[in-house]
Coordinates of C-alpha atoms in Angstrom, one line a residue:
Chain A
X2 CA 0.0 0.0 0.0
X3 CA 2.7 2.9 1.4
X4 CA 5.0 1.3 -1.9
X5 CA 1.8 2.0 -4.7
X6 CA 1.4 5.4 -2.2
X7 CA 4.9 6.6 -3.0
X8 CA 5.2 5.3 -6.9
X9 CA 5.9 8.0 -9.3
X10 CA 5.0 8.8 -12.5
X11 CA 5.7 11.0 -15.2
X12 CA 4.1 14.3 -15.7
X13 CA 3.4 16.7 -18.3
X14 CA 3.8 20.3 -17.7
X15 CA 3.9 22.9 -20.5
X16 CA 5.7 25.9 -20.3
X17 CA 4.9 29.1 -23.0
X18 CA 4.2 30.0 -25.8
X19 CA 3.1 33.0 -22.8
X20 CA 6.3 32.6 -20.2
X21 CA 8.2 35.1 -19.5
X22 CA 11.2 33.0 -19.4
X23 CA 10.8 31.6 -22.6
X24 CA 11.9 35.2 -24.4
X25 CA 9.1 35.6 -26.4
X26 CA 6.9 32.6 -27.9
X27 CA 9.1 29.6 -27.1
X28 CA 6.8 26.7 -26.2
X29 CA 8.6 23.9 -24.0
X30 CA 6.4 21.0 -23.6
X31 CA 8.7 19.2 -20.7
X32 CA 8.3 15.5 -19.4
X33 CA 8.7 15.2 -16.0
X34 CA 10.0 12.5 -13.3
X35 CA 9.0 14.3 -10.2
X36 CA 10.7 18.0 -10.6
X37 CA 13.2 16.2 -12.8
X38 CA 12.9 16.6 -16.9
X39 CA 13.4 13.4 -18.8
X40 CA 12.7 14.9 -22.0
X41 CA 11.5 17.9 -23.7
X42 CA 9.6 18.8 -27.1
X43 CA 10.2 22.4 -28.0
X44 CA 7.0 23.8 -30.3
X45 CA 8.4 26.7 -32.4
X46 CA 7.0 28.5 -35.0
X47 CA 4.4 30.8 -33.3
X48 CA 6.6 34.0 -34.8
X49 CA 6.9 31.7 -38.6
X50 CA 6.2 34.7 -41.4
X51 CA 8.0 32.9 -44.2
X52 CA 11.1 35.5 -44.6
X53 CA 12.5 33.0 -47.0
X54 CA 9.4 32.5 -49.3
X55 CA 9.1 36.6 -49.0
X56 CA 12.8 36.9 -50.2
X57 CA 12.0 35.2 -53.4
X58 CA 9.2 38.0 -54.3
X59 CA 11.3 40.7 -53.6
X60 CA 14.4 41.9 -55.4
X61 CA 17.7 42.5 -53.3
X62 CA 17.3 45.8 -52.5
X63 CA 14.0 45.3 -51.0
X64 CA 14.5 42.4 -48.7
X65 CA 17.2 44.1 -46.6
X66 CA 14.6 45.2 -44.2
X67 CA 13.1 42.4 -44.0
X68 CA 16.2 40.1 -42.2
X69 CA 16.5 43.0 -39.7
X70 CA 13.2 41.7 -38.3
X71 CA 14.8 38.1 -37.9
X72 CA 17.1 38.9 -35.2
X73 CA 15.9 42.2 -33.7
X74 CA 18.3 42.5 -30.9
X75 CA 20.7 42.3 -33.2
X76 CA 19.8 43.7 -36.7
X77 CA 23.1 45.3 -37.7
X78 CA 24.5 42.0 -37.7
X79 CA 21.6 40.5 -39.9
X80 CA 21.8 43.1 -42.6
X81 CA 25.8 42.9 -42.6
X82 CA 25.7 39.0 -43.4
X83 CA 23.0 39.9 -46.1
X84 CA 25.0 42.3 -47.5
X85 CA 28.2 40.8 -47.8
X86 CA 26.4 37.2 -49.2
X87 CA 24.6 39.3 -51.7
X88 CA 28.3 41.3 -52.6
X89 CA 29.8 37.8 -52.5
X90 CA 27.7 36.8 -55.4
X91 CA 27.8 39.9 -56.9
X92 CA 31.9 39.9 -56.7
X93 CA 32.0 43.2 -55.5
X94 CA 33.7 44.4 -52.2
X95 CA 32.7 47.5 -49.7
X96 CA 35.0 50.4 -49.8
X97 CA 37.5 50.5 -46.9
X98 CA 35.5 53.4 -44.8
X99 CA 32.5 51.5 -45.4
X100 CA 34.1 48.7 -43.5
X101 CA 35.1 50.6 -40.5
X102 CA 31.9 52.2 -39.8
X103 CA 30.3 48.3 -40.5
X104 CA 32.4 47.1 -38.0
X105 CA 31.6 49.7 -35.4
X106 CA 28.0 50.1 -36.1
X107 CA 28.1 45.9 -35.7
X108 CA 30.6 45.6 -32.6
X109 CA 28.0 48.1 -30.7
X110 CA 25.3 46.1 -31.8
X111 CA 26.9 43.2 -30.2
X112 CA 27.4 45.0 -27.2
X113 CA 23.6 46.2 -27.4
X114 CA 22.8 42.2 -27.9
X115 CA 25.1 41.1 -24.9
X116 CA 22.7 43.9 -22.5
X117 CA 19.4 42.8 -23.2
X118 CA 20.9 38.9 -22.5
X119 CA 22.5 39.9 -19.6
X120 CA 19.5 41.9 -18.2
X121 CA 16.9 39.4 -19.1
X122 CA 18.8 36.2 -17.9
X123 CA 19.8 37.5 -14.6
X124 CA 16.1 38.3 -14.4
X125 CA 15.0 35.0 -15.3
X126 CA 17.6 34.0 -12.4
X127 CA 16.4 35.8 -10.3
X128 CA 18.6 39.1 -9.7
X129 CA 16.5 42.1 -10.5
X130 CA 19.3 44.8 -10.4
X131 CA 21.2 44.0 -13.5
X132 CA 18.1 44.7 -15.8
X133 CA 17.9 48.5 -15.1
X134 CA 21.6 48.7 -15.9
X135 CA 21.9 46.8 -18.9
X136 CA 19.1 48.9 -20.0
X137 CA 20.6 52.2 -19.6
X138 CA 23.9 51.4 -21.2
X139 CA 21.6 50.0 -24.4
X140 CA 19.9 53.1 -24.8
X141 CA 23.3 54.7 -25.4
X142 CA 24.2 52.6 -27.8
X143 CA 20.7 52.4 -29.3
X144 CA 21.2 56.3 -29.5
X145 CA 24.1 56.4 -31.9
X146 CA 22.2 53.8 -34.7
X147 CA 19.0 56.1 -34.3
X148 CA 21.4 59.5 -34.7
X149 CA 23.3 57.4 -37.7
X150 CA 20.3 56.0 -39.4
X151 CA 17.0 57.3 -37.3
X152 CA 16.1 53.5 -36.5
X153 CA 17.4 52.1 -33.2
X154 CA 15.9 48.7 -33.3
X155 CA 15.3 47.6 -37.0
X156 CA 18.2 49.8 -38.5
X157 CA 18.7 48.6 -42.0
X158 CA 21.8 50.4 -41.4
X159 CA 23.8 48.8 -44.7
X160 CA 23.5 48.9 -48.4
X161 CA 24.7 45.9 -50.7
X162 CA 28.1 47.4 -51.5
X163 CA 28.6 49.9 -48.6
X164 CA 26.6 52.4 -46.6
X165 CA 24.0 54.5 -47.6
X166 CA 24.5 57.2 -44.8
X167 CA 28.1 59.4 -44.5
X168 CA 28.4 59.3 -40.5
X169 CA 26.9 62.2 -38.5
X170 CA 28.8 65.2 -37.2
X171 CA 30.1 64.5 -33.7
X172 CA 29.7 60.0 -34.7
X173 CA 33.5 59.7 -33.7
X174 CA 33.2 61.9 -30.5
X175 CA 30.0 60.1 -29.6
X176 CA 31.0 56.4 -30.2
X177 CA 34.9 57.0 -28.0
X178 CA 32.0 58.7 -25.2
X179 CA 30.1 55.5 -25.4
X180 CA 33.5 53.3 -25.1
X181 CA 34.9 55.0 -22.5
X182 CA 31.5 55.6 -20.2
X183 CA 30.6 51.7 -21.1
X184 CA 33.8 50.1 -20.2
X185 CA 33.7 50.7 -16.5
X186 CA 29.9 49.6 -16.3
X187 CA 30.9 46.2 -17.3
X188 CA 33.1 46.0 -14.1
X189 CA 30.2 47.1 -12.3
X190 CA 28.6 43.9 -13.8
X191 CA 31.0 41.8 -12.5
X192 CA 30.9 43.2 -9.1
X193 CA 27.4 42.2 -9.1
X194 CA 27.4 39.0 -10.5
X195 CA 30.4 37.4 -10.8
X196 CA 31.4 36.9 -7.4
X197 CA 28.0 36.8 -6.2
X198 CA 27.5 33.2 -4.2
X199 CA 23.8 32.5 -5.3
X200 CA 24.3 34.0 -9.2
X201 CA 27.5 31.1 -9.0
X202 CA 26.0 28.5 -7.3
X203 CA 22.8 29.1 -9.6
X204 CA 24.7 28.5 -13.0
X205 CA 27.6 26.8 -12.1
X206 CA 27.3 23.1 -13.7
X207 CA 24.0 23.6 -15.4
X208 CA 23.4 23.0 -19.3
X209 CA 26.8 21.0 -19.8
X210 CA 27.5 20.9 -23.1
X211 CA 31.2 19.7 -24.5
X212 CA 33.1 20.8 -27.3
X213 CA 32.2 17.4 -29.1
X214 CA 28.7 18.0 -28.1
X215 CA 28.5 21.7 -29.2
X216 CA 30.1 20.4 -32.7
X217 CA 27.2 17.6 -32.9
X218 CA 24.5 19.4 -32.2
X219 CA 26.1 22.8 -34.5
X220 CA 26.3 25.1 -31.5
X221 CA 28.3 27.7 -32.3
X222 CA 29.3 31.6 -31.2
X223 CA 29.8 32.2 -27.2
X224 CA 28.1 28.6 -26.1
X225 CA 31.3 26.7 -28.3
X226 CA 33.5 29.6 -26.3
X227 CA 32.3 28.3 -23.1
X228 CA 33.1 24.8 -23.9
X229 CA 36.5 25.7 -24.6
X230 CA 36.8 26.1 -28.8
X231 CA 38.5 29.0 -30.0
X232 CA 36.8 29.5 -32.8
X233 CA 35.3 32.7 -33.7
X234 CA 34.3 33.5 -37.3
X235 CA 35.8 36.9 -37.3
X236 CA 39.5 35.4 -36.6
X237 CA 39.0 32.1 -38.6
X238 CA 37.9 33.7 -42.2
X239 CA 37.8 37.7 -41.2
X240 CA 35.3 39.5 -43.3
X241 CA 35.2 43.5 -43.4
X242 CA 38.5 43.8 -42.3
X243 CA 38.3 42.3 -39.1
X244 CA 41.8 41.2 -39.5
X245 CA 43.1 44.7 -38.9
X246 CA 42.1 44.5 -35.5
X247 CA 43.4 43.5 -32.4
X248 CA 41.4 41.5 -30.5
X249 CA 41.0 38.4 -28.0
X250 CA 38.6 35.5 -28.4
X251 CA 37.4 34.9 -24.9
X252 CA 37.2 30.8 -24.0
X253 CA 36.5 28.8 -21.1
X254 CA 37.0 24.8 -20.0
X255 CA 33.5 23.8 -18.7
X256 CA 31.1 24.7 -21.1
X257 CA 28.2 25.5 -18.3
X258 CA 26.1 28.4 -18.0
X259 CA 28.0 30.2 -16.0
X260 CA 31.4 29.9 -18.4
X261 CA 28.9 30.9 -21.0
X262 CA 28.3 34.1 -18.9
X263 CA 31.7 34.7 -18.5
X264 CA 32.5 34.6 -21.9
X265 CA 29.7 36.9 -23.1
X266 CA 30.9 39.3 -20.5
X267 CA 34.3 39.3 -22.0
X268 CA 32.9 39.4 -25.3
X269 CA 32.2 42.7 -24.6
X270 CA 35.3 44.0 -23.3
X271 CA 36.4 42.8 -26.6
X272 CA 34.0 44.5 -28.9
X273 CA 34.6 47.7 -27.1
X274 CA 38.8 46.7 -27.7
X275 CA 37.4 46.9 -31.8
X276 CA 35.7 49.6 -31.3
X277 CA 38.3 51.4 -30.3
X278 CA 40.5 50.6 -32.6
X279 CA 38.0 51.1 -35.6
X280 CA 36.7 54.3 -34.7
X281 CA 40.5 56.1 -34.3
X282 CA 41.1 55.5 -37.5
X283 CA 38.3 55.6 -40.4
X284 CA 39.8 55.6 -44.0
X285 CA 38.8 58.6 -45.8
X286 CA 37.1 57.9 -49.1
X287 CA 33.6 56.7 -50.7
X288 CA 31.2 54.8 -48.5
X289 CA 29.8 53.2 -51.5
X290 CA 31.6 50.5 -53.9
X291 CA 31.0 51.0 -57.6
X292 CA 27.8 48.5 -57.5
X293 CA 25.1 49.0 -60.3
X294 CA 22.0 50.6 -59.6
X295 CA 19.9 47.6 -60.3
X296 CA 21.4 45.2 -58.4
X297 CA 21.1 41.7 -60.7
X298 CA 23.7 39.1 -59.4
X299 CA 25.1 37.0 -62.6
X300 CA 23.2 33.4 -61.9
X301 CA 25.2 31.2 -59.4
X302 CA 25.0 30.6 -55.6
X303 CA 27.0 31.8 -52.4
X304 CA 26.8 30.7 -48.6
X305 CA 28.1 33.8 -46.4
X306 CA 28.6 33.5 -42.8
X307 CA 29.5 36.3 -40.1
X308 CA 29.9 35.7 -36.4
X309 CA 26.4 37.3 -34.9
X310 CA 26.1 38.0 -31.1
X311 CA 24.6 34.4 -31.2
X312 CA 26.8 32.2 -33.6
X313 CA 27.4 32.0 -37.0
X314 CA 24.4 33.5 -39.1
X315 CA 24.8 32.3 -42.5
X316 CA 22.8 33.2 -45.8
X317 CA 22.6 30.7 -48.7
X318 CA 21.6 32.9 -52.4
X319 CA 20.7 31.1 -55.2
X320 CA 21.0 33.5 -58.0
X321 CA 19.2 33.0 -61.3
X322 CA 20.4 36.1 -63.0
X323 CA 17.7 38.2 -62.3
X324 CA 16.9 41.0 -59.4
X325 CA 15.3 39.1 -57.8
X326 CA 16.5 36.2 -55.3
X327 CA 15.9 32.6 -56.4
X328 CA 16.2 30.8 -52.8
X329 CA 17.5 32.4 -50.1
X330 CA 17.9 30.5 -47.2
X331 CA 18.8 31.9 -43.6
X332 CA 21.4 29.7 -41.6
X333 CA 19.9 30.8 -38.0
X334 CA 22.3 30.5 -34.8
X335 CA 19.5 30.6 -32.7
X336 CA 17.2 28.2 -34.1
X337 CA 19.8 25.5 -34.5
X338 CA 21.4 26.3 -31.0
X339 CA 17.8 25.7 -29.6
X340 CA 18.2 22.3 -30.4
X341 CA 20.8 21.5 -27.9
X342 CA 17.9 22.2 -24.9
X343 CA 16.7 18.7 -24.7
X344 CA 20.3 17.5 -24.3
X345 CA 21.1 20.0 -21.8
X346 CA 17.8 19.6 -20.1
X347 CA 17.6 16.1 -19.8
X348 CA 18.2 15.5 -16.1
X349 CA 17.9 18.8 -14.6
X350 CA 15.2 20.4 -12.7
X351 CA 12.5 22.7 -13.7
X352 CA 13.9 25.9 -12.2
X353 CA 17.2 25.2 -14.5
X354 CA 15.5 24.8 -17.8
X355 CA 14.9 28.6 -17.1
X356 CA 18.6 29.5 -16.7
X357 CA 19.5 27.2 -19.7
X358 CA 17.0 29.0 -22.2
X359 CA 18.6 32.2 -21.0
X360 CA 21.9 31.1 -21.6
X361 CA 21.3 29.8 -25.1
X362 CA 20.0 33.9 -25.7
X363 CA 17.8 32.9 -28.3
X364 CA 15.2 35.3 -30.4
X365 CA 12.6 34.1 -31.3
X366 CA 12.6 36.3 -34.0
X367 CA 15.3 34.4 -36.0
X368 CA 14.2 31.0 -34.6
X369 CA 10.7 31.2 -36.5
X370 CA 11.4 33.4 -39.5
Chain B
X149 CA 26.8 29.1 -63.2
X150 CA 30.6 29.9 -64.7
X151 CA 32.2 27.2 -61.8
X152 CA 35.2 26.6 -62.2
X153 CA 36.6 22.7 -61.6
X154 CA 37.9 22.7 -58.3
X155 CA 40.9 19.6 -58.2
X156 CA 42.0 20.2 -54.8
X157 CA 44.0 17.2 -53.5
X158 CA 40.7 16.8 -51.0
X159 CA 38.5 16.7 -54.7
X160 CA 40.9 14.1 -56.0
X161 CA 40.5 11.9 -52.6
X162 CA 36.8 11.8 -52.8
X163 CA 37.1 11.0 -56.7
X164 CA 39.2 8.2 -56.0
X165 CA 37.2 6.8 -52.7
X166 CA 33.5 7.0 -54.7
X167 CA 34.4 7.0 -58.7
X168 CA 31.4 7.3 -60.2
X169 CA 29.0 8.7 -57.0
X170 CA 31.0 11.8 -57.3
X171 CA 28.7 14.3 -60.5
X172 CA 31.0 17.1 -60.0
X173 CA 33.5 18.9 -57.9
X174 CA 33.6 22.6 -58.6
X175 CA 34.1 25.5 -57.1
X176 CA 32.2 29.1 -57.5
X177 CA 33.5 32.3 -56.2
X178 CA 35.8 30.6 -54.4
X179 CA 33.9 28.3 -52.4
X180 CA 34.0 24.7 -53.3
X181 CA 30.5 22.2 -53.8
X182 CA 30.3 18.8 -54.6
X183 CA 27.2 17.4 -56.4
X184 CA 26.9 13.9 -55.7
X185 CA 24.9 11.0 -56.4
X186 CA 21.5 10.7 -53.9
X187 CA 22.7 7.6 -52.7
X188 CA 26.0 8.2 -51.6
X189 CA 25.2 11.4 -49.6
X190 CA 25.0 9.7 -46.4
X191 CA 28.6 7.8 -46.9
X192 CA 30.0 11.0 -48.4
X193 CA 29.2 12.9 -45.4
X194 CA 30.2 9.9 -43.2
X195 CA 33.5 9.4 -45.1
X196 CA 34.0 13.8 -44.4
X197 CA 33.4 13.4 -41.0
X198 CA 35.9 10.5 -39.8
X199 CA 38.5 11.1 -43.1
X200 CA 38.7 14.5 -43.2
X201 CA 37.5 16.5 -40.1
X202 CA 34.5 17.7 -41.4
X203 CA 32.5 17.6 -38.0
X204 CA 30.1 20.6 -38.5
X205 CA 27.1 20.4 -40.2
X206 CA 26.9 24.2 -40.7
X207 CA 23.5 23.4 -42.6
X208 CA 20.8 21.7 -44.2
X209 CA 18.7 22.8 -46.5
X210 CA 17.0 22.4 -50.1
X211 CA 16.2 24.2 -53.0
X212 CA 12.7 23.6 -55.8
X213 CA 13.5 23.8 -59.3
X214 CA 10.3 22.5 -60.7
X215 CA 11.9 22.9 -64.5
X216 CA 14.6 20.0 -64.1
X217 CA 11.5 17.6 -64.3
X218 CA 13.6 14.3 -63.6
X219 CA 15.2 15.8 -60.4
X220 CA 13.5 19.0 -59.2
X221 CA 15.1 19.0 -55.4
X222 CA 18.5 20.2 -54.6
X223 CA 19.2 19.2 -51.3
X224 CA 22.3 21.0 -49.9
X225 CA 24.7 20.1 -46.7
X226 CA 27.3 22.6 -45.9
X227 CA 29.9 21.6 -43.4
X228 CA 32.6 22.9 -41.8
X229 CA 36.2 21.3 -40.4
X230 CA 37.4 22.7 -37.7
X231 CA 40.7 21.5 -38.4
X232 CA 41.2 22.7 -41.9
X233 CA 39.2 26.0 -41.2
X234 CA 37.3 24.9 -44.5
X235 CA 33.9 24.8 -45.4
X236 CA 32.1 22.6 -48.7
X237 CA 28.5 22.3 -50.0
X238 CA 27.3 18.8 -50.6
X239 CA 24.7 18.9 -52.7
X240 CA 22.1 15.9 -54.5
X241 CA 19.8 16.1 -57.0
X242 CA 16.2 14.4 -56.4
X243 CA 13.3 13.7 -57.6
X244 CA 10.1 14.4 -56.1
X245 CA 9.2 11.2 -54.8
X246 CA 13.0 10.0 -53.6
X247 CA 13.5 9.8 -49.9
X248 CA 16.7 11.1 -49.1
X249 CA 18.5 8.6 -46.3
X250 CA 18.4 10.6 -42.8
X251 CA 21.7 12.3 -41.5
X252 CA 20.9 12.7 -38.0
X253 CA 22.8 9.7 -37.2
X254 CA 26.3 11.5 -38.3
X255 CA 25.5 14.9 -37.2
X256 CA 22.4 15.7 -34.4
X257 CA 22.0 19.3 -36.1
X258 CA 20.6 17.8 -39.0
X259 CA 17.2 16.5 -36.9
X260 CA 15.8 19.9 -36.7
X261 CA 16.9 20.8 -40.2
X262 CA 15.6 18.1 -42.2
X263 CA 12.2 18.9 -40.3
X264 CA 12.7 21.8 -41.5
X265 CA 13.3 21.0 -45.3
X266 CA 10.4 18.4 -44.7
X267 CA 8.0 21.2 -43.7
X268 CA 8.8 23.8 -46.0
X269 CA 9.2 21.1 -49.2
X270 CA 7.8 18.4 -48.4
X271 CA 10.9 16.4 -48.6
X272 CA 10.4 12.9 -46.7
X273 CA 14.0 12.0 -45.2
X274 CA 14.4 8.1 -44.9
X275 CA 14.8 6.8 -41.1
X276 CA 14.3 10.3 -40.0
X277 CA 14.1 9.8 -35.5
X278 CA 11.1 12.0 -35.5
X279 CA 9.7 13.5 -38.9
X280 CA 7.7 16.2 -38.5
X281 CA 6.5 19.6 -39.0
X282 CA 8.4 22.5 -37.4
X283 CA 7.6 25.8 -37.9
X284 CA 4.1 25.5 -39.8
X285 CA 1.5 24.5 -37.9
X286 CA 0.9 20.0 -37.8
X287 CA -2.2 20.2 -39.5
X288 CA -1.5 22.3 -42.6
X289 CA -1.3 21.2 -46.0
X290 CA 1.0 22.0 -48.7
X291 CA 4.5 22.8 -48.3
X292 CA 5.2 26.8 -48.8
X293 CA 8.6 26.9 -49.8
X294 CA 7.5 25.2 -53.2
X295 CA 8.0 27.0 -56.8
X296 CA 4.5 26.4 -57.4
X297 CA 3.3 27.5 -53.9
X298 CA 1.8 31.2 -54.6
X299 CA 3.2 33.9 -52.0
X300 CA -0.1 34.6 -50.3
X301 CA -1.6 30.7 -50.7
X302 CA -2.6 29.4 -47.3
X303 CA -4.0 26.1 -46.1
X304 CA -8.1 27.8 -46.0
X305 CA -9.6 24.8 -44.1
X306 CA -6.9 25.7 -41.2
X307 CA -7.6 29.1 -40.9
X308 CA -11.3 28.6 -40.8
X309 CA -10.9 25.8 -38.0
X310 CA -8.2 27.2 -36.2
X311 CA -8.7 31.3 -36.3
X312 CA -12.3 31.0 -37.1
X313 CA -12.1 33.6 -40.0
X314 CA -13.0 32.9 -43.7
X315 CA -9.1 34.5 -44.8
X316 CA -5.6 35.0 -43.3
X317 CA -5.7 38.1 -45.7

């Protein structure tokens, strides 16, 4: 009788589409062995509005905004990678101050992608604080897109072959402010989370995933970091002239959440090294590459990847000579790191599946299309 | 396409290890493909991954070209080697009704990806763990990213039963 009493069995709980820890409409339908998860089913596709299917009505030009919607925390990075895969086939290259201000304009966005992660998965953890300061620093940096190109979230700050803005008066003063004010904040960061006891004990050893694993599963950007790759898509095959810079790729051994953190934290630090460097020393000269008006790549097809603030966003074009895209398929960090929950999942409790779906710092933007 | 043959002395390995199952090694802009015979995809990408440190399936995807009436599927792997710092495109050529084998045995990433080329073209993979829809709703019918799938078609029956309106539009 007390044995039959005491039997468990497993449960069903489901967790979104409407959870605030799901960052957006991520729907987690987990299996559960008392509060442990013995497997979960994501449900995606909530956000789904056929970007691909719209690219192949559209001509180049016109579908630039369109992949600054995928990603929305980080839609500099978008519409670089669809630039540069779209001047890949096209054989043409940006001009070298286009590239500077690309690489600025991107490394803040990064930054500005690293905040809201920050502030939201320390929320999700429980530590209010963070969130009000991650937020304040993004503003700044949201300022300088929205004074550069009057967008701050959905910038379609780039043109296929360069830029189609000059930079504003004062851009140089403002971005070295932003560096110089933002650099101590991230210390201030790390005196409030690194060293804090619960914030460590909360991450430390949750969401293991190896370098093997990461490779399996095509995890890439700050979660292949953690697990101790160096491998970081700027360094390995540099696109717009990421090679001139100096720069670090952070790593760490264990591959847990809380390496993860650590990693995007240093991330930063980096970006703001690039920064830096970029923004002392922008080539004079055109912004814009001799590219024709109508853009019309000769047929043929191109896979371009760039590291985004989440991994390597890649965009397949198949080109059939005329203006307008004959496939164009989106490589997605987030969507394909999402996959990896149910192996890091499997075996922890409820309360962590929050903290690993912070740490993989998906949008759900990208992951539905 | 201008490709250009691509001979590399990885090209030449894979000629000698498959013969025949190799179409084409070329190489377009710089970035080298390999068009290979349906059947071999799987041991192609197999041989990659133990032979020659291709352990990063960047991506899966496929392409429609309903005028090649024998074979109007490309489907397209692009991996990555860590160790070369190289990536390829592995592509086949199918027709509607072939069922490509599965390749989430060699690399997990492909589970989610060939659900996804499954959804959006209907593309059944063989042996596939758990082949199903992914981003469009279970229920819908028709695969949208189809040639002959018109930009603002939808599955009408759905909508009516599932938003209760006569049109999405």
């Amino acid at each position: 009788m007390a044995q039959t009493f005491l039997d468990s069995s497993e449960l069903v709980l489901n967790m979104g589409p409407q959870h605030p820890s799901t960052h957006g409409v991520l729907r987690v339908i987990l299996k559960l062995d008392g509060e442990k998860i013995t497997g979960t089913d994501c449900v995606i596709g909530y956000l789904h509005r056929g970007v691909e299917k719209i690219a192949e009505n559209r001509t180049y030009p016109m579908f630039a905004p369109y992949v600054d919607r995928m990603d929305y925390v980080a839609s500099i990075s978008n519409g670089l990678g669809y630039c540069l895969a779209i001047e890949k086939l096209m054989n043409i290259e940006a001009t070298p101050r286009a590239n500077a201000v690309r690489v600025i304009l991107t490394e803040i966005n990064r930054i500005a992608s690293h905040l809201l992660w920050l502030g939201t998965h320390a929320l999700d953890i429980g530590a209010i604080t963070p969130l009000f300061y991650t937020m304040r620093e993004r503003e700044e940096a949201l300022k300088i897109f929205e004074n550069y190109c009057g967008a701050r979230l959905t910038t379609h700050a780039f043109r296929i072959g360069g830029l189609q803005y000059e930079t504003y008066e004062g851009f140089e003063e403002q971005v070295k402010k932003f560096c110089d004010e933002f650099e101590p904040r991230v210390d201030e960061y790390e005196t409030l989370l690194t060293g804090n006891r619960i914030w460590v004990n909360r991450l430390t050893g949750i969401g293991i995933l190896t370098a093997g694993e990461c490779k399996d599963y095509g995890v890439t950007g700050p979660m292949l970091r953690a697990a101790g790759v160096k491998w970081d898509l700027r360094k390995a095959q540099p696109y717009s002239g990421y090679d001139q810079y100096d720069f670090d790729i952070p790593t760490r051994e264990n591959g847990d959440t809380f390496d993860r953190f650590i990693v995007r934290m240093q991330e930063m630090r980096q970006s703001v090294r690039i920064v830096r460097q970029a923004v002392a020393n922008i080539p004079e000269g055109p912004i814009m590459a001799k590219a024709p008006k109508v853009i019309k790549p000769p047929m043929g097809e191109a896979y371009v990847s760039i590291e985004a603030p989440k991994g390597e966003l890649g965009y397949y074009v198949v080109s059939d000579g005329t203006n307008q895209p004959y496939r164009l398929r989106v490589r997605p960090p987030s969507f394909i790191n999402l996959q990896s929950l149910d192996k890091m999942a499997k075996g922890a409790l409820i309360a962590d599946v929050v903290a690993i779906i912070g740490t993989l710092d998906i949008v759900l933007g990208e992951v539905d299309r | 396409m201008e490709s250009v043959p691509w001979d590399g002395e990885l090209a030449s390995q894979l000629k000698a290890q498959f013969g025949e199952a190799i179409v084409e090694c070329a190489s377009y802009r710089d970035q080298n493909f390999i068009v290979a015979k349906p059947e071999t995809a799987i041991a192609l990408l197999e041989y990659l991954k133990l032979e020659a440190d291709f352990t990063y399936l960047v991506d899966l995807t496929a392409a429609h070209y309903p005028k090649r009436v024998e074979a109007p599927f490309d489907v397209v792997y692009i991996i990555y080697s860590f160790a070369r710092n190289e990536r390829l495109r592995v592509k086949i050529r199918i027709a509607e009704s072939y069922r490509p084998a599965t390749a989430a045995f060699i690399h997990s990433t492909a589970n989610w990806l060939e659900r996804e080329a499954f959804d959006m073209f209907g593309i059944q993979f063989d042996g596939h763990p758990d082949l199903r829809r992914i981003l469009m709703p279970d229920e819908w019918s028709g695969h949208p990213l189809r040639k002959d799938y018109g930009i603002t078609q939808m599955d009408q029956r759905w909508v009516k039963e599932n938003l209760g309106i006569e049109s999405g539009q």
